[in-house]
Short mmCIF file of N, CA and C in Angstrom, two decimals:
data_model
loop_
_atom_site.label_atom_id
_atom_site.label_comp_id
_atom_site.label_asym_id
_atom_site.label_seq_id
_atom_site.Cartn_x
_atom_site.Cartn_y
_atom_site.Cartn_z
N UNK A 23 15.12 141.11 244.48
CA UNK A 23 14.83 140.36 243.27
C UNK A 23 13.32 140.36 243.03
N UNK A 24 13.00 140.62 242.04
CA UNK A 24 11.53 140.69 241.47
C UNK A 24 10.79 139.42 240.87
N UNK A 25 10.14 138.63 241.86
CA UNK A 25 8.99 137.84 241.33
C UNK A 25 8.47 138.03 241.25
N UNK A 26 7.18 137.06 240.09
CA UNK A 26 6.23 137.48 239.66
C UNK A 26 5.31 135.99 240.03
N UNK A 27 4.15 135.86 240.40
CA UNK A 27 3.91 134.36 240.81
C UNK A 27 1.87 134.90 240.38
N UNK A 28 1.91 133.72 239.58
CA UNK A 28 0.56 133.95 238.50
C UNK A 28 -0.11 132.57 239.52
N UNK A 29 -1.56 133.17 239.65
CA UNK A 29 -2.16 131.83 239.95
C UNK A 29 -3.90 132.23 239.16
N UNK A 30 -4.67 131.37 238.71
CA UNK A 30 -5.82 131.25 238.42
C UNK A 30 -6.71 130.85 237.30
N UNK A 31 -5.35 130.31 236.39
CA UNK A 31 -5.95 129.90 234.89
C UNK A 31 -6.59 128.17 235.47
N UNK A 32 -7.24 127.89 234.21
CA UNK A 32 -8.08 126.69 234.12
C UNK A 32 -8.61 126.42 233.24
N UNK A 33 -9.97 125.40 233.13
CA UNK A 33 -10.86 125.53 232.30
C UNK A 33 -11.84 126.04 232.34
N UNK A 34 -13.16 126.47 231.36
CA UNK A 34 -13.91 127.31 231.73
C UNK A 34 -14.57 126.69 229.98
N UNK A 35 -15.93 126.41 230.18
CA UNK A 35 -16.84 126.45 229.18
C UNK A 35 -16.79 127.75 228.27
N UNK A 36 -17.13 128.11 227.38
CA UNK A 36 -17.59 128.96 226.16
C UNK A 36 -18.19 129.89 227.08
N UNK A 37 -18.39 131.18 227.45
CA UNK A 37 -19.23 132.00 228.35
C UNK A 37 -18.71 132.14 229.52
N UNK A 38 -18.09 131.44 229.84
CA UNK A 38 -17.69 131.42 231.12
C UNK A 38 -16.77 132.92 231.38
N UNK A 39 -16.35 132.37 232.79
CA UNK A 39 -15.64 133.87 233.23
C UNK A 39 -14.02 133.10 234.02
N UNK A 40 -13.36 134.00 234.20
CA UNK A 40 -11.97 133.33 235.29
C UNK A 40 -11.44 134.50 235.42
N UNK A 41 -10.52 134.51 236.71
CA UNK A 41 -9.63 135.83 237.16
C UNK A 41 -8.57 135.31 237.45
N UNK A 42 -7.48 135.55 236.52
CA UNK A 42 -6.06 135.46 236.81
C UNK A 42 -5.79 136.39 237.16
N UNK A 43 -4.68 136.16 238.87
CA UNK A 43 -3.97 137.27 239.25
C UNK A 43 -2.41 136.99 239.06
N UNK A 44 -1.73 138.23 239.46
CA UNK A 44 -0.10 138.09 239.59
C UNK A 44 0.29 139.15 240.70
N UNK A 45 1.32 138.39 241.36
CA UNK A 45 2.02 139.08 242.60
C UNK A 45 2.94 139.29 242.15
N UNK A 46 2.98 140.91 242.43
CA UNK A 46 3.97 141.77 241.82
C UNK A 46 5.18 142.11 243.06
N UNK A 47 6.29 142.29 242.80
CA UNK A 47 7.19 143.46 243.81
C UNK A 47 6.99 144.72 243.57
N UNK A 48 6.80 144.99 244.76
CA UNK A 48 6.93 146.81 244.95
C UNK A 48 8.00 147.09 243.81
N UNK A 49 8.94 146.51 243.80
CA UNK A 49 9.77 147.13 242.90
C UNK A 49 9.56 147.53 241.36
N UNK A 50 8.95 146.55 240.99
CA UNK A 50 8.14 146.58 239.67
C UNK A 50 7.19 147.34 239.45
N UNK A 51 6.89 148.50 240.82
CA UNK A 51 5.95 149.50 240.12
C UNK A 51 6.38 150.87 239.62
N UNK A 52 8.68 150.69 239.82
CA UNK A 52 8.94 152.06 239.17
C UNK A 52 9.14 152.01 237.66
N UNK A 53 8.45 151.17 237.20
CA UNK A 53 9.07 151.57 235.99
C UNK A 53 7.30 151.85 235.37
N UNK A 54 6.75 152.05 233.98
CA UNK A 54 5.91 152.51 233.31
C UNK A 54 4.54 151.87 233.37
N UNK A 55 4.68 150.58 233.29
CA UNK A 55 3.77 149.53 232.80
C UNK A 55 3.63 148.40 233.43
N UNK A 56 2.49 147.63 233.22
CA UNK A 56 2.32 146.29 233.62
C UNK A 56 0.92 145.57 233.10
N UNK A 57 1.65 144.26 232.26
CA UNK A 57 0.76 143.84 231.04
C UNK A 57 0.32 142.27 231.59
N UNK A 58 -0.52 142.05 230.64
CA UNK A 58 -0.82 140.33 230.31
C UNK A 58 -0.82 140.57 228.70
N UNK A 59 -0.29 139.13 229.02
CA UNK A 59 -0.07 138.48 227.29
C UNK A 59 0.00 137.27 227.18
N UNK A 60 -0.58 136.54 225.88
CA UNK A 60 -0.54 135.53 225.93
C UNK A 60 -0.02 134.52 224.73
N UNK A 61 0.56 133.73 224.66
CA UNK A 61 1.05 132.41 223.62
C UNK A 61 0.64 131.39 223.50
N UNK A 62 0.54 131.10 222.51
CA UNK A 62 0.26 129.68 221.83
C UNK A 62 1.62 129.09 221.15
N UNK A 63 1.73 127.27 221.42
CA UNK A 63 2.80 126.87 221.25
C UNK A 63 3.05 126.87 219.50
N UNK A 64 4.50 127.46 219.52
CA UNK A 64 4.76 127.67 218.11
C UNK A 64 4.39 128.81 217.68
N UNK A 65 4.12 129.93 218.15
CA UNK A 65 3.78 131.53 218.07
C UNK A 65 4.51 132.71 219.02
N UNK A 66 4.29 133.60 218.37
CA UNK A 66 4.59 134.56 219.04
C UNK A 66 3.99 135.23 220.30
N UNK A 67 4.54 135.69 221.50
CA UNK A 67 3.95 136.22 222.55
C UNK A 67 2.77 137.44 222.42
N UNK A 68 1.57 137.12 222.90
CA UNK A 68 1.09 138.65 222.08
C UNK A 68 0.27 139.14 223.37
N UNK A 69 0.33 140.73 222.93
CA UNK A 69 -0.32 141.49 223.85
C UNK A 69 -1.78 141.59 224.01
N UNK A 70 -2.15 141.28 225.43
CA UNK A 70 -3.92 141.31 225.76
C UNK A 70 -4.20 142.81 225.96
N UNK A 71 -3.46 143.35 227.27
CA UNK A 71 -4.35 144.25 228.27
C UNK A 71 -2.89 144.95 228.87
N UNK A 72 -2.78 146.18 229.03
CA UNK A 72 -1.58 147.11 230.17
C UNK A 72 -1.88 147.75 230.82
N UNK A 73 -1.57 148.17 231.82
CA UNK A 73 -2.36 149.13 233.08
C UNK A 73 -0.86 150.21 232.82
N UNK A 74 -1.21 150.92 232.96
CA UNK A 74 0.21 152.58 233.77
C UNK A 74 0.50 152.22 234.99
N UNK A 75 1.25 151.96 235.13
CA UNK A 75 1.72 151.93 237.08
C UNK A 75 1.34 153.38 237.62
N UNK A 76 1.42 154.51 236.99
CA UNK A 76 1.04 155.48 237.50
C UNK A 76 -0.35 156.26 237.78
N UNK A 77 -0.40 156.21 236.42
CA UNK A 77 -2.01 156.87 236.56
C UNK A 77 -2.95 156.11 236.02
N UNK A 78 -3.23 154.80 236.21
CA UNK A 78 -3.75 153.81 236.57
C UNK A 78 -4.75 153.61 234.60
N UNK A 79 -3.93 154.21 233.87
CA UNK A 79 -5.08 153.94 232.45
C UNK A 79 -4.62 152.48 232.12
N UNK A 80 -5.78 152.38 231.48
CA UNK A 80 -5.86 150.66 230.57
C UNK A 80 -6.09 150.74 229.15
N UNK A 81 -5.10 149.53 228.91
CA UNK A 81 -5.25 149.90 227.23
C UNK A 81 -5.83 148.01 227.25
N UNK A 82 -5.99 147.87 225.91
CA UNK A 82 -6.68 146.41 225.69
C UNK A 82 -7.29 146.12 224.19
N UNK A 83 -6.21 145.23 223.78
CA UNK A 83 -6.50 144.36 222.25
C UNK A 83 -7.93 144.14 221.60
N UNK A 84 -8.21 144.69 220.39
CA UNK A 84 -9.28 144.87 220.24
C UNK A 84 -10.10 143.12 220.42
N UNK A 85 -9.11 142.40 220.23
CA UNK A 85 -9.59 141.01 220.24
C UNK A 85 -10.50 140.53 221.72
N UNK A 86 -10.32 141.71 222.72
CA UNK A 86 -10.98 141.13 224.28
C UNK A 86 -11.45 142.51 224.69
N UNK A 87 -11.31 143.09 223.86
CA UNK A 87 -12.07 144.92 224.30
C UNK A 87 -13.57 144.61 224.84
N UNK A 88 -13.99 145.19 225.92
CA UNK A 88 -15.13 144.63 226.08
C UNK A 88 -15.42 143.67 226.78
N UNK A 89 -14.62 142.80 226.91
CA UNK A 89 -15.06 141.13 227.65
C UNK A 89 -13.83 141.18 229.01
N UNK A 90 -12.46 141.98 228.53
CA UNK A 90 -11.72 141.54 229.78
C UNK A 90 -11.45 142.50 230.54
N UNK A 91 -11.06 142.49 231.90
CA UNK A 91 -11.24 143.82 232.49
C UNK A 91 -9.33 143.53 233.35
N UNK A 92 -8.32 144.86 232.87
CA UNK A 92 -6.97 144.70 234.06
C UNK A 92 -7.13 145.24 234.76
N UNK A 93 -6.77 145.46 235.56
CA UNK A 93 -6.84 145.60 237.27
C UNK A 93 -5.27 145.77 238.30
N UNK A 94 -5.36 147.08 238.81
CA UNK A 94 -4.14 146.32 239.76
C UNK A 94 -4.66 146.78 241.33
N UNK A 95 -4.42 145.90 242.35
CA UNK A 95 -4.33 145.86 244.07
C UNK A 95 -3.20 146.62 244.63
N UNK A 96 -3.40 147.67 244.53
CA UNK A 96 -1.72 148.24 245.45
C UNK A 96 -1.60 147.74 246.82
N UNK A 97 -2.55 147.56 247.37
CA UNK A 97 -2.67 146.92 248.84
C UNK A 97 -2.83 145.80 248.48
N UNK A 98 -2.52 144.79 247.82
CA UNK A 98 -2.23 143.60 247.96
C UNK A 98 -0.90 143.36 246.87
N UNK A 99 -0.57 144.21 246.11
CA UNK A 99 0.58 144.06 244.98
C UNK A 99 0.28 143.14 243.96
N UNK A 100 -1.00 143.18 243.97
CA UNK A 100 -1.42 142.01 242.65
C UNK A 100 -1.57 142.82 241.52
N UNK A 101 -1.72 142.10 240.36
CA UNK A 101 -1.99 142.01 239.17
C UNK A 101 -2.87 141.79 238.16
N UNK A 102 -4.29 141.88 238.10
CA UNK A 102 -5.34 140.99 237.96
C UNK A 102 -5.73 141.17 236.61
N UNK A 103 -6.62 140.30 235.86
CA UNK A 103 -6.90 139.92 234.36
C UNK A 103 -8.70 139.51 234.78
N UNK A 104 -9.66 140.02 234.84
CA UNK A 104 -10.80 139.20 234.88
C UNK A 104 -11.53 139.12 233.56
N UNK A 105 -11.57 138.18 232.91
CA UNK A 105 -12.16 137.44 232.02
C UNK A 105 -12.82 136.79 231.45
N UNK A 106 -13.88 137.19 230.76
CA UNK A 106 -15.40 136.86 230.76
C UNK A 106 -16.14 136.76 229.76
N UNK A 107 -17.25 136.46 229.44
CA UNK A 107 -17.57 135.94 228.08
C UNK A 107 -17.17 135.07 226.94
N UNK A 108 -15.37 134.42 228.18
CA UNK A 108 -14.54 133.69 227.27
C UNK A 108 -14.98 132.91 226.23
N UNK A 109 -14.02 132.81 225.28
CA UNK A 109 -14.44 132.40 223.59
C UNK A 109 -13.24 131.13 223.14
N UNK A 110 -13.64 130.31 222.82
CA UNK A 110 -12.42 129.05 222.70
C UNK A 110 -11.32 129.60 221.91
N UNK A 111 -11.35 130.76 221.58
CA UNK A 111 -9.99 131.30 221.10
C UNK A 111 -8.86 132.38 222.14
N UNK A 112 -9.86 132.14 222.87
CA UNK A 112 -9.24 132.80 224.23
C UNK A 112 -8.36 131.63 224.43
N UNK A 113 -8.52 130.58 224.56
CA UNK A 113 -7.51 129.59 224.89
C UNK A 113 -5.30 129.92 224.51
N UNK A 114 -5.12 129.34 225.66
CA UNK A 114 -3.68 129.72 225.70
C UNK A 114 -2.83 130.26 227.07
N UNK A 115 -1.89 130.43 226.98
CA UNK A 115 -0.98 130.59 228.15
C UNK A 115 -0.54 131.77 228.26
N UNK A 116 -1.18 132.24 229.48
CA UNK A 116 -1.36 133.99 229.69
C UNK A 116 -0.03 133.64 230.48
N UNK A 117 0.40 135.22 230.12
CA UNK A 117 1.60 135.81 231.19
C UNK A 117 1.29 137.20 231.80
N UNK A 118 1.97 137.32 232.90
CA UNK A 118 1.73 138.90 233.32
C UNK A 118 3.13 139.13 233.49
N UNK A 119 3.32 140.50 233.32
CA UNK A 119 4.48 141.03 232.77
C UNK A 119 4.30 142.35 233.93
N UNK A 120 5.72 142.58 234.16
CA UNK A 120 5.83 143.84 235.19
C UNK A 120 7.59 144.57 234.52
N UNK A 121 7.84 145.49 235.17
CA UNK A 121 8.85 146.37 235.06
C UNK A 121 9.19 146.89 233.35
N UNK A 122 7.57 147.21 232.71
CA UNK A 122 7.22 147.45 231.18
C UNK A 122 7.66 149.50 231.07
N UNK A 123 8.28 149.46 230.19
CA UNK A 123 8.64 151.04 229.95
C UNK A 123 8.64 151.19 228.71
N UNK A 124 7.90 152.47 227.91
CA UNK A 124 8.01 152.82 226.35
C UNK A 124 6.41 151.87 225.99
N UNK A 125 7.35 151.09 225.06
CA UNK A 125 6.36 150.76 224.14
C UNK A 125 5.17 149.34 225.26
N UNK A 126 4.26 149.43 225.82
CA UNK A 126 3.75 148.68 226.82
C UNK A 126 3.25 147.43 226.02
N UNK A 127 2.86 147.71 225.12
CA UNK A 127 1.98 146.45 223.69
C UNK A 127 3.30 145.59 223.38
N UNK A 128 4.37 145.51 223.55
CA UNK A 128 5.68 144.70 223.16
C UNK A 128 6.47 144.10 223.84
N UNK A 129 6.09 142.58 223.91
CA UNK A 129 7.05 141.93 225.21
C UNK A 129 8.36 142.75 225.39
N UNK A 130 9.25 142.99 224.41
CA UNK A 130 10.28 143.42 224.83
C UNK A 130 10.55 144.20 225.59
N UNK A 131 9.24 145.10 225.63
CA UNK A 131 9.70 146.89 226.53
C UNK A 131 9.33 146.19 228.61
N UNK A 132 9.43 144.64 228.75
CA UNK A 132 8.71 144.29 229.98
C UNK A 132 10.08 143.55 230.48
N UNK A 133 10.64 144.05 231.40
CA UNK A 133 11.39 143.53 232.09
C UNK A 133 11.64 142.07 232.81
N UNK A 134 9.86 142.00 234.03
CA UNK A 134 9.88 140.99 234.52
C UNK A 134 8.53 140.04 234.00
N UNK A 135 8.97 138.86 233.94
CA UNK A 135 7.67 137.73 233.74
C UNK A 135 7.17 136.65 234.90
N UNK A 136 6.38 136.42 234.57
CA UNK A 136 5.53 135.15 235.39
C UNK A 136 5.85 134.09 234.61
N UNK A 137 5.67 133.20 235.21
CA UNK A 137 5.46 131.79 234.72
C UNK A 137 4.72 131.26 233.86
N UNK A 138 3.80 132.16 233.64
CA UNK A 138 2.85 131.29 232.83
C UNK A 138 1.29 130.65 233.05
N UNK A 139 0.45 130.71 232.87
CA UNK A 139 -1.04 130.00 233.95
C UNK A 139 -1.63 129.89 232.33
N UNK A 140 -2.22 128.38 232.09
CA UNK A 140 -2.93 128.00 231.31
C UNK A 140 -4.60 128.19 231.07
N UNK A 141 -5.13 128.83 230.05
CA UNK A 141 -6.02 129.08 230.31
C UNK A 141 -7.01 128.35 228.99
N UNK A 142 -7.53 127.51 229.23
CA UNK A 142 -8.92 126.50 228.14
C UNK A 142 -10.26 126.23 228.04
N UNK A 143 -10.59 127.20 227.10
CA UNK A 143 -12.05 127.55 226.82
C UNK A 143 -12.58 126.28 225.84
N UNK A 144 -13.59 125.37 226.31
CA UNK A 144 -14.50 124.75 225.43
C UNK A 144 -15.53 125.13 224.90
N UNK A 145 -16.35 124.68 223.87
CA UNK A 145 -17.43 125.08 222.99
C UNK A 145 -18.37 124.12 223.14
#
């Protein structure tokens, strides 16, 4: 069975920086992809950042191009998001997403989810 277990959101001033990770299963690295995304209550899930499980490229929303960096640990099976220069619109509830195939930018094409880690930028 494939968990996914997110730890590292918080608060963080305007400028600030934070690194959310996610623990992935081995299993979740046969399929294509593996994303963060994030929601706001009463909206739709939307795509940040995707790594290739394979050949390790990154794609990333023009909205954090530049400021956020994905990451994955094969020797540790993590998941990582580091995030920086945060902007109070960064605010919201990141997910990391594993067992993603096809379309990687679209919750739907992502099999497994995390829980959720809150993340709140002040000004």
């Amino acid at each position: 069975q494939v968990q996914l277990v997110e730890s590292g959101g918080g608060s963080v001033q305007a400028g600030g920086s934070l690194r959310l990770s996610c623990e992935v299963s081995v299993s979740a690295y046969n399929r294509d992809c593996m994303g963060w995304f994030r929601q706001d209550p009463g909206k739709e899930r939307v795509w940040v950042a995707h790594i290739n499980t394979s050949g390790g490229l990154t794609n990333y929303a023009d909205s954090v191009k530049g400021r956020f960096t994905i990451s994955r640990d094969n020797a540790k099976n993590t998941l990582n998001l580091q995030m920086d220069s945060l902007k109070p619109e960064d605010s919201s509830m990141y997910y990391c997403a594993a067992g993603g195939r096809g379309r990687c930018r679209v919750p739907d094409a992502y099999k497994y989810w995390g829980q959720g880690t809150q993340v709140t930028v002040s000004s």
